[in-house]
């Protein structure tokens, strides 16, 4: 209704006037921020008004309304594009937009973590973010391809990874990390999707009333008859034991254990990153930071994942040890190793009272969100990940040609045992946390309003449990540990300046000084606020409420004054419009006269000279010369941009063109020095060899070449006396890698008119005359390694040279020109073979990584890791 639309347009501070009816838009401003009841009451107020989004600082809470809301239109997207985070009501579009623009302005990586239990709306939230980026980001062909693939991947992922459960018709049964890569202009240029903890057991076990993965039903019920016949399938799902949703199994404790471990790990990361963010803002603003007391769940994470001692390590040991390992022997090992842990309990370890609530095959963990009891039944089998083995058995035993075609046998299928499920999950989770720790964090916490998918129903018990499990009260306590509200001085002053005569209507000074005058006028107490470097920090929500209430009263008074001023403005506007209309009339009359003269001059331009056509032709000449002045060719090679002259200027234009060309030629010729000419000649050779072939070539273009990198006085006298008759043309320091073992040795590479010399202080280690030099090879990557290939016609001649040179382009260009080997320098992808000696080959393998390195590989080759070069 219109009332809701009006409220929906209010910003954070403006909405405070309706706080008693529709709650607070940001929980940080909740006066009773330690009260779980007040927290839930605020959520319920907003939910009742179809306001499903609420902030906790920059964290977004989303309550599933179990119905369609008209808040995701193109108009809504346009409304949130490029606005301040708190300028409009809480919305997932506001968070998506601020993540995007913060990423661009700070040139840093960011992530959005969406969490919540099944049916809370996580999948829908991720879709809404992707749809927003599809509309709001710059659009061009590559971006369209990237975002289309991201959006189109969702149905495929949901088909293979989603299923109907008791709580959700489209429940994601796996974790998903979606990465979108943007360039510095904000254009999406790539992306990838990682999945983890797929609920593989659902293929053969489902709870009562639940279904298998969507793909099976889509294939059986949606497949063409010919396709189904080819696959040996029938349309009726009742013919398949694993699809009849009546099959029942409740052994899901292992999966729940993994999921709860994931939640525990993410909660640990959540609190760490939130504290880090808060502390960094306080330090940046010069506000004293007071340590925040909170429950550190590292003790629980260690209990699960600690190497050699954690539950996962004990489970893996039981799965891999010889003998009859069972779920109960696993439980016994847990009791043996963790009997004294304060967060671990079993039937055997519990006291008499607690023992009644535990079966003999149970163990209980005290998670940050509360106690959870797990039955160990099925832990050993599920952790062994028998899917891999079962597929191989099917391949081996089946004679079905379709199965043999889909799963062809390969050598080495049983060479190594795959990692256990728990270890796979732990490793993928650790990799995920490493990825997230390196980025700036944003959060969406999804809450399910009720278990019956009923619109308008708010189940307080269910929501309270989710609030606890998601650590929302803990997060709020961290955010409220110091100051409830903070705003940039400019924003705060712009909103409340009307409350102080000294700042109204315009404050001409520094914003911080204006805010100081404003809060003093409002009688803020010293303990109620702090002045940071760029923001004001207000400690209590009630202080802001009082300020907003005063502003609401002030607006009514200002409204009266504005209505009076508006009447005065209307009167003066009529008078002003009359004056302007008369000026416009006179201007148009003058314009008509000038245009008539101009038209007459154009008509009579080829007749005898008159006042009209003389003025017209003078205008034509002047206009052409002015345009020509601003559009002269910039280089001698530009033959096309000379402006076409009007007939009256044809002869003059040709003379001017010739003069301009001579002037540019003279200027260019005078500017070329002999040194520059030689430099250009060398750069042309470099371009012919490496342009478009080697990644590091573009960065070398602007680096000038020098005559030599080693002065003659720095070369040993004995060497100079030996090769002086050949006349040294160029020298450069290199690192030589032994052909056997690849030990690195510093050397000097000396090019003479006749040969290449590899020099170690006073000793010539190798001489290769240019006739015996077959050529050189380099990789296409950003490394500086080159291989000089030597013809082994002479038995005394050593094998090829493997060198690393910091001035690779310069050295190879000099070699190409001195030895006339331009066509013998090759740029190679992957690996380069070289001759150690006659009949014996070695190899150099090239790859990329963040950090460059060179080492001997396990395959006996020299491994050269080049730094990644940004795409051009």
XYZ file of C-alpha atoms in Angstrom, residues 352-610:
259
model
C 24.648 -40.353 35.435
C 22.192 -37.531 34.758
C 23.615 -36.628 31.348
C 24.127 -40.283 30.366
C 20.350 -40.720 30.034
C 20.294 -38.428 27.012
C 23.117 -40.258 25.175
C 23.050 -43.621 23.432
C 26.137 -45.851 23.638
C 26.997 -45.058 20.001
C 26.674 -41.264 20.430
C 29.133 -38.466 21.028
C 28.210 -34.882 21.805
C 30.008 -31.661 20.837
C 29.381 -28.323 22.509
C 29.390 -26.016 19.441
C 29.357 -22.223 19.703
C 25.622 -22.376 18.881
C 24.832 -25.119 21.401
C 25.117 -28.852 22.006
C 24.753 -31.324 19.106
C 24.642 -35.109 19.505
C 25.963 -37.328 16.699
C 25.464 -41.064 16.159
C 28.700 -42.652 14.900
C 26.768 -45.210 12.855
C 27.941 -44.929 9.236
C 30.943 -42.636 9.940
C 33.563 -45.197 8.807
C 31.788 -46.197 5.575
C 30.871 -42.659 4.579
C 34.326 -41.319 5.320
C 35.914 -43.978 3.074
C 34.144 -42.464 0.025
C 33.312 -45.818 -1.562
C 31.787 -44.087 -4.583
C 35.177 -44.149 -6.304
C 35.596 -47.886 -5.658
C 32.004 -48.695 -6.606
C 32.297 -46.947 -9.958
C 35.426 -48.955 -10.740
C 33.648 -52.190 -9.773
C 30.717 -51.324 -12.037
C 33.111 -50.576 -14.881
C 34.933 -53.862 -14.337
C 31.853 -56.089 -14.029
C 29.338 -54.444 -16.329
C 28.944 -55.598 -19.903
C 26.595 -52.731 -20.737
C 28.193 -50.905 -23.684
C 26.746 -47.568 -22.541
C 28.461 -47.835 -19.127
C 31.689 -48.932 -20.785
C 31.440 -45.946 -23.111
C 30.774 -43.484 -20.253
C 33.479 -44.945 -17.957
C 36.336 -46.274 -20.117
C 38.970 -48.233 -18.199
C 42.339 -46.490 -17.893
C 45.713 -47.568 -16.670
C 46.551 -46.782 -13.054
C 42.912 -46.565 -11.870
C 43.837 -48.166 -8.552
C 47.286 -46.701 -8.106
C 46.460 -44.439 -5.184
C 43.766 -44.369 -2.560
C 41.618 -41.199 -2.731
C 41.484 -38.890 0.274
C 38.754 -39.604 2.804
C 35.575 -37.543 2.626
C 36.276 -35.712 5.893
C 39.837 -34.852 4.818
C 38.632 -33.694 1.403
C 36.097 -31.484 3.103
C 38.586 -30.172 5.684
C 41.129 -29.324 2.968
C 38.541 -27.642 0.748
C 37.278 -25.674 3.758
C 40.821 -24.611 4.684
C 41.408 -23.502 1.084
C 38.142 -21.591 1.190
C 39.067 -19.807 4.429
C 42.477 -18.926 2.949
C 40.713 -17.412 -0.058
C 38.273 -15.489 2.132
C 40.908 -14.266 4.604
C 42.729 -12.569 1.733
C 39.598 -10.581 0.798
C 37.386 -7.946 2.400
C 34.300 -9.549 3.969
C 30.593 -8.759 3.458
C 27.836 -10.946 4.880
C 24.261 -11.981 4.105
C 22.609 -13.988 6.909
C 19.445 -15.750 5.710
C 16.704 -16.691 8.201
C 13.748 -19.014 7.643
C 10.529 -17.485 9.021
C 8.789 -20.842 9.590
C 9.074 -24.552 8.750
C 5.789 -24.721 6.821
C 6.717 -22.286 4.013
C 3.690 -20.208 5.089
C 3.712 -16.534 4.125
C 3.213 -14.029 6.925
C 4.066 -16.522 9.701
C 6.953 -15.639 12.024
C 7.981 -18.602 14.214
C 9.850 -16.937 17.081
C 11.283 -20.203 18.466
C 12.664 -21.205 15.050
C 14.033 -17.734 14.294
C 15.603 -17.463 17.771
C 17.454 -20.751 17.156
C 18.776 -19.486 13.783
C 19.858 -16.152 15.290
C 21.905 -18.118 17.816
C 23.358 -20.543 15.261
C 24.421 -17.697 12.939
C 26.098 -15.802 15.794
C 24.111 -12.626 15.101
C 23.962 -11.488 18.728
C 27.725 -12.047 18.998
C 28.244 -9.953 15.873
C 25.994 -7.187 17.219
C 27.901 -7.129 20.503
C 31.163 -6.682 18.587
C 29.703 -3.844 16.509
C 28.217 -2.169 19.604
C 31.297 -2.627 21.803
C 32.175 1.008 21.230
C 29.951 3.347 19.240
C 26.501 2.557 17.876
C 26.549 5.070 15.006
C 29.208 6.647 12.838
C 28.868 8.949 9.802
C 31.135 11.093 7.678
C 31.104 14.709 8.796
C 29.700 15.932 5.475
C 26.720 13.536 5.621
C 25.911 14.212 9.290
C 26.165 17.985 8.841
C 24.056 17.974 5.662
C 21.202 16.191 7.474
C 21.154 17.985 10.821
C 22.556 21.453 10.043
C 19.071 22.990 10.423
C 19.187 22.254 14.195
C 21.880 24.879 14.851
C 21.765 28.585 13.854
C 25.552 28.580 13.325
C 25.369 25.845 10.667
C 22.086 26.794 8.945
C 21.486 27.278 6.062
C 25.090 26.868 4.854
C 28.262 26.035 6.754
C 31.235 27.563 4.948
C 34.027 26.105 7.053
C 35.580 22.685 7.577
C 32.830 20.023 8.026
C 34.392 18.662 11.240
C 34.252 22.119 12.847
C 30.629 22.510 11.759
C 29.715 19.173 13.349
C 31.486 20.191 16.568
C 29.398 23.385 16.750
C 26.242 21.416 15.963
C 26.682 18.785 18.712
C 27.651 21.451 21.253
C 24.447 23.320 20.414
C 22.515 20.040 20.871
C 24.187 19.652 24.305
C 25.894 16.302 23.561
C 27.797 15.099 26.643
C 31.544 14.251 26.263
C 30.906 10.527 26.802
C 28.180 10.438 24.111
C 30.404 11.066 21.086
C 33.949 11.167 19.690
C 35.345 13.143 16.771
C 37.392 10.987 14.403
C 39.502 12.105 11.449
C 36.636 11.943 8.928
C 33.618 10.768 10.958
C 31.618 11.491 14.092
C 31.119 8.487 16.393
C 27.966 8.465 18.585
C 28.047 5.978 21.465
C 24.345 5.573 22.333
C 21.411 4.942 20.012
C 19.190 7.097 22.234
C 21.399 10.127 21.457
C 20.730 9.675 17.749
C 17.009 9.096 18.378
C 16.769 12.396 20.264
C 18.597 14.182 17.438
C 16.302 12.690 14.792
C 13.159 13.585 16.791
C 14.397 17.187 17.079
C 15.062 17.230 13.346
C 11.502 16.021 12.632
C 10.069 18.984 14.635
C 12.466 21.375 12.910
C 11.355 20.159 9.465
C 7.763 21.309 10.130
C 8.976 24.836 10.985
C 11.219 24.918 7.963
C 8.292 23.792 5.828
C 6.248 26.846 6.816
C 9.109 29.184 5.939
C 9.669 27.428 2.632
C 5.998 27.864 1.645
C 6.233 31.629 2.230
C 9.481 31.814 0.264
C 7.911 29.786 -2.531
C 5.110 32.373 -2.981
C 7.712 35.148 -3.249
C 9.713 33.140 -5.733
C 6.634 32.565 -7.918
C 6.016 36.346 -8.141
C 9.620 37.148 -9.026
C 9.788 34.317 -11.511
C 6.887 35.777 -13.490
C 8.629 39.162 -13.591
C 11.948 37.621 -14.594
C 10.339 35.541 -17.328
C 8.797 38.709 -18.832
C 12.180 40.449 -18.995
C 13.833 37.385 -20.498
C 11.045 37.004 -23.103
C 11.615 40.560 -24.370
C 15.375 39.941 -24.635
C 14.740 36.735 -26.534
C 12.431 38.536 -28.983
C 15.112 41.148 -29.813
C 17.807 38.460 -30.140
C 15.729 36.470 -32.606
C 15.033 39.549 -34.741
C 18.800 40.222 -34.975
C 19.432 36.570 -35.838
C 16.857 36.632 -38.664
C 18.569 39.672 -40.200
C 22.041 38.038 -40.100
C 20.752 34.752 -41.538
C 19.055 36.573 -44.448
C 22.346 38.346 -45.284
C 24.230 35.050 -45.080
C 21.780 33.259 -47.424
C 21.937 36.096 -49.965
C 25.743 36.002 -49.861
C 25.674 32.222 -50.517
C 23.320 32.645 -53.516
C 25.465 35.403 -55.078
C 28.879 33.954 -54.164
C 29.899 33.474 -57.846
C 28.624 36.871 -59.019
C 30.362 40.241 -59.018
C 31.679 41.327 -55.639
C 29.065 42.806 -53.320
